[in-house]
Amino acid sequence: MHPDSSLQIESKLPWVGTTIFSVMSALAREHNALNLSQGFPNFDCPDELKDLVTHYMAQGYNQYAPMAGAPPLLEQLARKAHSLYGAQLDAQQEITITAGATQALFTAITAFVKTGDEVILIEPAYDSYRPAVELAGGRPVIYELGLPDYQIDWDQFADLISPRTRMIIVNSPHNPSGRVFSPADLKALQQLIRNTNILLLSDEVYEHLTYDGQFHQSVLRYPDLYQRSLAVFSFGKTFHNTGWKLGCCIAPPALTAEFRKVHQFNVFSVSTPMQYALADYLKQPDNYLQLAGFYQQKRDAFLEVLQNSRFRPLPCQGTYFQSADYSAISDEPDTEFAKRMTVEHGLAVIPVSVFYSSLRDEKVVRFCFAKTEDVLKKAGEILVTI
Ligand code: PMP
Ligand code: GLN
């Protein structure tokens, strides 16, 4: 069909193409490559959880859930936040169940960012933040992290704050670097925005994936900070079911009320049987407490594999991503290198430059190690040949 020439499409996101996660997973499929690019496990979620969904479907839990979420799930999440982070939450007024973390982030940004507002993003960053800010009419202000350790210098960071700053978006454990906030980071942040009108959007989807004895520094642990925060979580990361697209947003009542004004017209509510199933499954804390040990083993197995290669692994304190510097192998741009790894070597990875607005290329690629042992071993066999 010929396009109608009277139709002028003026893109609201002219600089945006297809997300790297779709691009690399498609390339991996096309070339039958091992897919260590997009972040998802290659193993299934627990049978017990699937059986619970089936149970609730059979019991007739198939109509709209309440807009904010199924009450038992809200209750279980409030309990969990109390036992892990000491937070005293009102389940009904402070927790909203969303269609994954991506929707929670989008809804939070849409609810609070107005035309001309500045939003500070820390890059490299998950790729949904900046388009969401721009669609809301906001202006992204970028703080760049980089080699060797992706540390934030909070004094430098403070220089980015202006009277127009409406929101700061942070992410710990951090995708893609694997860096984890320390208590000092949270305290610096708390100090920085105390007595301002700045909101904090805290992406905590990897809350359970911290290694080497580190504890996740949730904003829920810091009552002062929490008063001006929206914290976002994802069940997909915690229970190996990224395809269910379920998550939540936790925020004080006044912020949650604004969040829900958008949420109700954005999705209204999300899958009913899955919410009831998750509520039951959350009753056993071991179901999420054992995750750190489970993934730390995979990280260590993957690090061992990398040791025999020419890739130089960067520190990974959390998430299920391991980044590595490939500058000893090639000086190609990372996007080209990632494509060549997929097409010629049969191993798909993510080039880290795509997480920067500036496309800063430090010759780093990201591997997802949420994979079974055999896949990690096969990856190792390929990596030593590159
Ligand atoms: N934030 C970060 C940092 C992520 O890596 C991801 C990817 N899973 C998300 C948010 C989105 O999570 P969800 O799949 O629940 O939308
Ligand atoms: N967060 C996942 C990653 O970083 C992918 C999410 C997505 O595909 N949208 O790989």
Short mmCIF file of C-alpha atoms and ligand atoms in Angstrom, two decimals:
data_model
loop_
_atom_site.label_atom_id
_atom_site.label_comp_id
_atom_site.label_asym_id
_atom_site.label_seq_id
_atom_site.Cartn_x
_atom_site.Cartn_y
_atom_site.Cartn_z
CA MET A 1 0.00 0.00 0.00
CA HIS A 2 1.22 3.52 -0.80
CA PRO A 3 1.41 5.93 2.12
CA ASP A 4 -1.11 8.77 1.98
CA SER A 5 1.02 11.83 1.24
CA SER A 6 -1.39 14.11 3.10
CA LEU A 7 -0.49 12.30 6.32
CA GLN A 8 2.44 13.99 8.05
CA ILE A 9 3.82 12.04 10.97
CA GLU A 10 5.85 14.20 13.27
CA SER A 11 7.47 11.73 15.63
CA LYS A 12 7.29 12.52 19.32
CA LEU A 13 10.47 10.49 19.73
CA PRO A 14 12.49 11.22 16.59
CA TRP A 15 15.75 9.83 18.00
CA VAL A 16 14.22 6.53 19.14
CA GLY A 17 14.49 3.30 17.17
CA THR A 18 13.64 -0.24 18.28
CA THR A 19 14.90 -1.04 21.77
CA ILE A 20 18.25 -2.86 21.82
CA PHE A 21 16.66 -5.77 23.71
CA SER A 22 14.37 -6.61 20.77
CA VAL A 23 17.14 -6.00 18.25
CA MET A 24 19.69 -8.30 19.91
CA SER A 25 17.23 -11.05 20.78
CA ALA A 26 15.99 -11.07 17.16
CA LEU A 27 19.57 -11.20 15.86
CA ALA A 28 20.32 -14.07 18.26
CA ARG A 29 17.30 -16.01 16.97
CA GLU A 30 18.18 -15.31 13.34
CA HIS A 31 21.72 -16.63 13.81
CA ASN A 32 20.86 -19.35 16.26
CA ALA A 33 23.23 -17.72 18.77
CA LEU A 34 23.34 -18.22 22.54
CA ASN A 35 21.37 -15.28 23.86
CA LEU A 36 23.15 -13.58 26.74
CA SER A 37 21.84 -10.18 25.62
CA GLN A 38 18.30 -9.35 26.79
CA GLY A 39 17.91 -9.87 30.54
CA PHE A 40 15.76 -12.92 31.18
CA PRO A 41 16.35 -16.41 32.59
CA ASN A 42 16.48 -19.36 30.18
CA PHE A 43 14.89 -21.53 32.90
CA ASP A 44 11.27 -21.68 33.95
CA CYS A 45 9.56 -20.12 36.95
CA PRO A 46 8.70 -22.47 39.85
CA ASP A 47 5.97 -25.10 39.28
CA GLU A 48 4.39 -24.17 42.59
CA LEU A 49 3.78 -20.65 41.34
CA LYS A 50 2.33 -21.85 38.02
CA ASP A 51 0.07 -24.28 39.89
CA LEU A 52 -1.20 -21.43 42.04
CA VAL A 53 -2.15 -19.41 38.95
CA THR A 54 -3.98 -22.41 37.51
CA HIS A 55 -5.72 -22.89 40.83
CA TYR A 56 -6.97 -19.31 40.95
CA MET A 57 -8.09 -19.40 37.32
CA ALA A 58 -10.06 -22.58 38.02
CA GLN A 59 -11.58 -20.92 41.08
CA GLY A 60 -12.95 -18.12 38.90
CA TYR A 61 -10.50 -15.33 39.69
CA ASN A 62 -10.79 -14.11 36.13
CA GLN A 63 -12.35 -10.65 36.24
CA TYR A 64 -10.78 -7.25 36.88
CA ALA A 65 -8.72 -7.00 40.03
CA PRO A 66 -9.20 -3.86 42.14
CA MET A 67 -7.46 -0.92 40.47
CA ALA A 68 -4.66 -0.70 43.07
CA GLY A 69 -4.09 -4.46 43.20
CA ALA A 70 -5.44 -7.65 44.81
CA PRO A 71 -5.70 -6.98 48.58
CA PRO A 72 -3.80 -10.13 49.68
CA LEU A 73 -0.90 -9.21 47.42
CA LEU A 74 -0.79 -5.65 48.77
CA GLU A 75 -0.74 -7.10 52.30
CA GLN A 76 2.06 -9.53 51.55
CA LEU A 77 4.16 -6.79 49.97
CA ALA A 78 3.67 -4.53 52.99
CA ARG A 79 4.82 -7.39 55.25
CA LYS A 80 7.83 -8.05 53.10
CA ALA A 81 8.82 -4.35 53.05
CA HIS A 82 8.57 -4.32 56.84
CA SER A 83 10.64 -7.42 57.41
CA LEU A 84 13.33 -6.51 54.86
CA TYR A 85 13.51 -2.73 55.14
CA GLY A 86 11.74 -1.84 58.38
CA ALA A 87 9.14 0.18 56.45
CA GLN A 88 5.69 0.70 58.01
CA LEU A 89 3.44 0.80 54.97
CA ASP A 90 -0.29 1.18 54.63
CA ALA A 91 -0.87 -1.57 52.08
CA GLN A 92 -4.02 0.02 50.66
CA GLN A 93 -2.63 3.50 50.33
CA GLU A 94 1.02 3.04 49.48
CA ILE A 95 1.29 0.06 47.12
CA THR A 96 0.03 -0.25 43.54
CA ILE A 97 0.40 -3.37 41.40
CA THR A 98 1.55 -2.59 37.86
CA ALA A 99 2.17 -4.29 34.52
CA GLY A 100 5.85 -4.74 35.27
CA ALA A 101 8.35 -2.15 36.41
CA THR A 102 8.35 -0.50 32.99
CA GLN A 103 4.73 0.59 33.37
CA ALA A 104 5.34 1.71 36.94
CA LEU A 105 8.24 3.89 35.78
CA PHE A 106 6.25 5.32 32.89
CA THR A 107 3.22 6.04 35.07
CA ALA A 108 5.32 7.67 37.78
CA ILE A 109 7.06 9.94 35.28
CA THR A 110 3.79 10.82 33.54
CA ALA A 111 2.09 11.59 36.85
CA PHE A 112 4.70 14.07 38.09
CA VAL A 113 6.81 15.50 35.27
CA LYS A 114 5.42 18.59 33.54
CA THR A 115 6.55 20.46 30.44
CA GLY A 116 9.94 22.04 31.03
CA ASP A 117 10.69 20.12 34.23
CA GLU A 118 14.20 18.76 34.53
CA VAL A 119 14.75 15.12 35.37
CA ILE A 120 18.21 13.92 36.32
CA LEU A 121 19.10 10.54 34.83
CA ILE A 122 22.19 8.57 35.71
CA GLU A 123 23.64 6.92 32.62
CA PRO A 124 24.27 4.23 31.51
CA ALA A 125 20.55 3.73 32.17
CA TYR A 126 17.74 1.32 31.40
CA ASP A 127 16.41 2.54 28.09
CA SER A 128 12.81 3.36 29.05
CA TYR A 129 13.57 6.33 31.33
CA ARG A 130 14.53 8.98 28.81
CA PRO A 131 11.68 8.45 26.30
CA ALA A 132 9.18 8.52 29.18
CA VAL A 133 10.61 11.82 30.45
CA GLU A 134 10.52 13.35 26.97
CA LEU A 135 6.95 12.20 26.27
CA ALA A 136 5.93 13.96 29.49
CA GLY A 137 7.55 17.17 28.17
CA GLY A 138 10.43 16.94 30.63
CA ARG A 139 14.07 17.71 29.93
CA PRO A 140 16.55 14.93 30.72
CA VAL A 141 19.68 16.14 32.49
CA ILE A 142 22.34 13.47 32.31
CA TYR A 143 24.96 12.45 34.86
CA GLU A 144 27.35 9.97 33.26
CA LEU A 145 29.06 7.11 35.07
CA GLY A 146 31.87 5.16 33.53
CA LEU A 147 34.97 3.04 33.92
CA PRO A 148 36.64 2.01 36.11
CA ASP A 149 33.91 1.57 38.72
CA TYR A 150 30.72 3.51 37.81
CA GLN A 151 30.86 5.44 41.12
CA ILE A 152 28.77 8.55 41.67
CA ASP A 153 30.57 11.66 42.85
CA TRP A 154 27.72 13.29 44.78
CA ASP A 155 29.43 16.69 44.86
CA GLN A 156 29.58 16.74 41.09
CA PHE A 157 26.08 15.35 40.91
CA ALA A 158 24.84 18.25 43.08
CA ASP A 159 25.90 20.70 40.36
CA LEU A 160 23.16 19.33 38.11
CA ILE A 161 20.39 20.36 40.48
CA SER A 162 18.54 23.52 39.48
CA PRO A 163 15.29 25.23 40.48
CA ARG A 164 13.66 23.30 37.60
CA THR A 165 14.71 19.86 38.86
CA ARG A 166 11.52 17.87 39.47
CA MET A 167 12.80 14.33 39.71
CA ILE A 168 15.92 12.22 40.04
CA ILE A 169 15.86 8.64 38.75
CA VAL A 170 18.21 6.16 40.39
CA ASN A 171 18.69 2.43 39.92
CA SER A 172 20.42 0.11 42.37
CA PRO A 173 21.44 -2.67 41.87
CA HIS A 174 22.34 -1.01 38.62
CA ASN A 175 21.66 -2.26 35.13
CA PRO A 176 24.00 -2.55 33.24
CA SER A 177 27.04 -1.98 35.51
CA GLY A 178 26.06 -4.28 38.40
CA ARG A 179 27.00 -1.56 40.87
CA VAL A 180 25.13 -1.47 44.19
CA PHE A 181 24.45 1.64 46.28
CA SER A 182 26.14 1.79 49.69
CA PRO A 183 24.48 3.39 52.74
CA ALA A 184 26.74 6.41 52.07
CA ASP A 185 25.17 6.83 48.61
CA LEU A 186 21.67 6.88 50.07
CA LYS A 187 22.68 9.30 52.81
CA ALA A 188 24.29 11.64 50.28
CA LEU A 189 21.14 11.54 48.18
CA GLN A 190 18.95 12.13 51.21
CA GLN A 191 21.06 15.13 52.19
CA LEU A 192 20.99 16.51 48.67
CA ILE A 193 17.24 16.64 48.22
CA ARG A 194 16.14 17.32 51.80
CA ASN A 195 14.06 20.53 51.92
CA THR A 196 13.63 20.65 48.15
CA ASN A 197 10.67 19.91 45.93
CA ILE A 198 12.51 17.09 44.18
CA LEU A 199 11.04 13.60 43.87
CA LEU A 200 13.12 10.45 43.75
CA LEU A 201 12.12 7.63 41.42
CA SER A 202 14.01 4.58 42.62
CA ASP A 203 14.20 1.59 40.29
CA GLU A 204 14.83 -1.39 42.57
CA VAL A 205 13.91 -4.28 40.28
CA TYR A 206 17.05 -6.21 41.27
CA GLU A 207 16.44 -5.75 45.02
CA HIS A 208 17.13 -9.43 45.80
CA LEU A 209 20.18 -9.77 43.59
CA THR A 210 23.06 -8.45 45.67
CA TYR A 211 26.26 -10.41 46.24
CA ASP A 212 29.21 -10.86 48.57
CA GLY A 213 27.21 -10.06 51.70
CA GLN A 214 25.93 -6.65 50.53
CA PHE A 215 22.45 -5.55 51.52
CA HIS A 216 20.16 -3.80 49.11
CA GLN A 217 19.83 -0.14 50.07
CA SER A 218 16.15 0.44 49.37
CA VAL A 219 14.76 3.95 49.78
CA LEU A 220 12.22 2.19 52.01
CA ARG A 221 14.99 1.92 54.64
CA TYR A 222 15.34 5.72 54.84
CA PRO A 223 12.14 7.33 56.14
CA ASP A 224 13.21 10.89 55.23
CA LEU A 225 14.03 9.90 51.71
CA TYR A 226 10.97 7.70 51.35
CA GLN A 227 8.70 10.70 52.01
CA ARG A 228 9.63 12.04 48.57
CA SER A 229 10.15 8.74 46.74
CA LEU A 230 8.43 6.30 44.45
CA ALA A 231 10.10 2.88 44.53
CA VAL A 232 9.57 0.45 41.68
CA PHE A 233 9.89 -3.35 41.79
CA SER A 234 9.40 -6.28 39.39
CA PHE A 235 8.16 -9.80 40.11
CA GLY A 236 9.65 -10.89 36.79
CA LYS A 237 13.18 -10.52 38.14
CA THR A 238 12.41 -12.15 41.45
CA PHE A 239 10.41 -15.20 40.38
CA HIS A 240 11.91 -15.94 36.94
CA ASN A 241 8.79 -14.92 35.04
CA THR A 242 9.65 -11.76 33.09
CA GLY A 243 6.87 -12.68 30.64
CA TRP A 244 4.17 -12.17 33.27
CA LYS A 245 4.95 -8.44 33.29
CA LEU A 246 3.99 -7.78 36.90
CA GLY A 247 5.54 -5.29 39.26
CA CYS A 248 4.63 -2.64 41.77
CA CYS A 249 5.15 0.94 42.83
CA ILE A 250 5.52 1.82 46.52
CA ALA A 251 5.14 5.47 47.56
CA PRO A 252 3.69 7.52 50.44
CA PRO A 253 -0.09 8.05 50.27
CA ALA A 254 -0.05 11.52 48.66
CA LEU A 255 2.31 10.38 45.92
CA THR A 256 0.44 7.11 45.44
CA ALA A 257 -2.83 9.03 45.00
CA GLU A 258 -1.29 10.99 42.10
CA PHE A 259 0.32 7.84 40.70
CA ARG A 260 -3.06 6.09 40.66
CA LYS A 261 -4.73 8.99 38.82
CA VAL A 262 -2.59 7.96 35.86
CA HIS A 263 -2.43 4.22 36.55
CA GLN A 264 -6.24 3.88 36.42
CA PHE A 265 -6.28 5.22 32.85
CA ASN A 266 -3.02 3.63 31.83
CA VAL A 267 -3.88 -0.04 32.57
CA PHE A 268 -6.54 0.20 35.32
CA SER A 269 -5.49 -3.14 36.82
CA VAL A 270 -3.35 -6.18 35.97
CA SER A 271 -3.76 -9.97 35.79
CA THR A 272 -6.03 -11.18 38.61
CA PRO A 273 -5.09 -14.89 38.99
CA MET A 274 -1.41 -14.07 38.88
CA GLN A 275 -1.76 -11.49 41.64
CA TYR A 276 -3.48 -13.99 43.94
CA ALA A 277 -0.88 -16.62 43.11
CA LEU A 278 1.98 -14.23 43.90
CA ALA A 279 0.33 -13.30 47.20
CA ASP A 280 0.40 -16.97 48.28
CA TYR A 281 3.90 -17.53 47.02
CA LEU A 282 5.24 -14.50 48.91
CA LYS A 283 4.15 -16.07 52.20
CA GLN A 284 7.34 -18.11 52.15
CA PRO A 285 10.24 -15.63 52.44
CA ASP A 286 12.71 -18.30 51.31
CA ASN A 287 11.20 -17.98 47.85
CA TYR A 288 12.97 -14.64 47.46
CA LEU A 289 15.67 -14.82 50.14
CA GLN A 290 17.51 -17.65 48.41
CA LEU A 291 17.84 -15.70 45.18
CA ALA A 292 21.07 -13.88 46.05
CA GLY A 293 22.90 -17.17 46.72
CA PHE A 294 21.40 -18.75 43.61
CA TYR A 295 22.55 -15.95 41.32
CA GLN A 296 25.88 -15.38 43.07
CA GLN A 297 26.79 -18.94 42.12
CA LYS A 298 25.94 -18.18 38.50
CA ARG A 299 27.94 -14.95 38.58
CA ASP A 300 30.95 -16.84 39.96
CA ALA A 301 30.61 -19.61 37.38
CA PHE A 302 30.48 -17.01 34.62
CA LEU A 303 33.46 -15.10 36.02
CA GLU A 304 35.47 -18.31 35.96
CA VAL A 305 34.54 -18.80 32.36
CA LEU A 306 35.59 -15.22 31.52
CA GLN A 307 38.95 -15.70 33.20
CA ASN A 308 40.16 -17.89 30.38
CA SER A 309 39.19 -15.31 27.79
CA ARG A 310 40.58 -11.94 26.70
CA PHE A 311 37.55 -10.12 28.13
CA ARG A 312 38.25 -8.15 31.32
CA PRO A 313 35.32 -8.49 33.71
CA LEU A 314 34.20 -5.37 35.60
CA PRO A 315 33.06 -5.53 39.24
CA CYS A 316 29.55 -6.98 39.58
CA GLN A 317 28.00 -6.50 43.03
CA GLY A 318 24.40 -7.12 41.97
CA THR A 319 21.84 -7.73 39.14
CA TYR A 320 22.18 -10.69 36.79
CA PHE A 321 24.46 -8.84 34.43
CA GLN A 322 28.22 -9.10 34.10
CA SER A 323 29.91 -6.41 32.03
CA ALA A 324 33.32 -6.83 30.48
CA ASP A 325 35.88 -4.67 28.72
CA TYR A 326 36.86 -6.10 25.32
CA SER A 327 39.51 -3.52 24.43
CA ALA A 328 42.22 -6.21 24.46
CA ILE A 329 40.37 -7.93 21.61
CA SER A 330 39.20 -5.17 19.31
CA ASP A 331 38.82 -1.43 18.90
CA GLU A 332 35.58 -1.76 16.92
CA PRO A 333 32.62 0.28 18.18
CA ASP A 334 30.77 -1.80 20.78
CA THR A 335 27.61 -1.99 18.64
CA GLU A 336 29.62 -3.53 15.78
CA PHE A 337 31.49 -5.82 18.14
CA ALA A 338 28.24 -7.05 19.72
CA LYS A 339 26.77 -7.77 16.30
CA ARG A 340 29.91 -9.60 15.19
CA MET A 341 29.91 -11.67 18.39
CA THR A 342 26.36 -12.73 17.57
CA VAL A 343 26.74 -13.37 13.86
CA GLU A 344 30.28 -14.79 13.70
CA HIS A 345 30.72 -16.37 17.13
CA GLY A 346 27.12 -17.30 17.99
CA LEU A 347 26.97 -15.42 21.29
CA ALA A 348 24.67 -12.40 21.67
CA VAL A 349 25.50 -9.60 24.13
CA ILE A 350 24.41 -5.98 24.71
CA PRO A 351 26.72 -3.08 23.76
CA VAL A 352 26.78 -0.70 26.74
CA SER A 353 26.98 2.50 24.64
CA VAL A 354 23.26 2.23 23.88
CA PHE A 355 22.53 2.98 27.56
CA TYR A 356 24.08 6.46 27.16
CA SER A 357 22.37 9.41 25.43
CA SER A 358 25.87 10.39 24.26
CA LEU A 359 26.45 6.83 22.97
CA ARG A 360 29.72 6.88 24.98
CA ASP A 361 31.65 3.86 23.86
CA GLU A 362 34.05 2.44 26.45
CA LYS A 363 34.44 -0.90 24.69
CA VAL A 364 32.22 -2.66 27.21
CA VAL A 365 29.58 -5.32 26.56
CA ARG A 366 27.02 -6.75 28.97
CA PHE A 367 26.33 -10.45 29.46
CA CYS A 368 23.21 -11.80 31.18
CA PHE A 369 24.18 -14.77 33.37
CA ALA A 370 20.62 -15.79 34.33
CA LYS A 371 21.23 -19.01 32.43
CA THR A 372 21.52 -22.71 33.11
CA GLU A 373 24.96 -24.22 33.71
CA ASP A 374 25.14 -25.85 30.28
CA VAL A 375 24.52 -22.50 28.55
CA LEU A 376 27.13 -20.73 30.68
CA LYS A 377 29.57 -23.51 29.87
CA LYS A 378 28.86 -23.26 26.14
CA ALA A 379 29.31 -19.49 26.38
CA GLY A 380 32.70 -20.14 27.99
CA GLU A 381 33.73 -22.39 25.11
CA ILE A 382 32.91 -19.60 22.67
CA LEU A 383 34.49 -16.81 24.72
CA VAL A 384 37.94 -18.40 24.79
CA THR A 385 38.00 -18.39 21.00
CA ILE A 386 37.31 -14.65 20.62
N1 PMP B 1 14.32 -1.44 35.33
C1 PMP B 1 15.47 -2.05 35.04
C2 PMP B 1 16.74 -1.49 35.59
C3 PMP B 1 15.47 -3.19 34.26
O1 PMP B 1 16.62 -3.80 33.99
C4 PMP B 1 14.25 -3.68 33.76
C5 PMP B 1 14.28 -4.83 32.83
N2 PMP B 1 13.73 -5.89 33.30
C6 PMP B 1 13.07 -3.04 34.12
C7 PMP B 1 13.14 -1.90 34.88
C8 PMP B 1 11.73 -3.50 33.62
O2 PMP B 1 11.16 -4.50 34.37
P1 PMP B 1 9.80 -5.19 33.90
O3 PMP B 1 10.17 -6.32 33.00
O4 PMP B 1 9.15 -5.63 35.16
O5 PMP B 1 9.01 -4.15 33.18
N1 GLN B 2 15.67 -5.18 31.55
C1 GLN B 2 16.03 -6.16 30.60
C2 GLN B 2 17.47 -5.94 30.19
O1 GLN B 2 18.09 -5.00 30.60
C3 GLN B 2 15.17 -6.20 29.36
C4 GLN B 2 13.84 -5.60 29.44
C5 GLN B 2 13.20 -5.50 28.09
O2 GLN B 2 13.43 -6.34 27.24
N2 GLN B 2 12.46 -4.49 27.89
O3 GLN B 2 17.98 -6.70 29.44
#
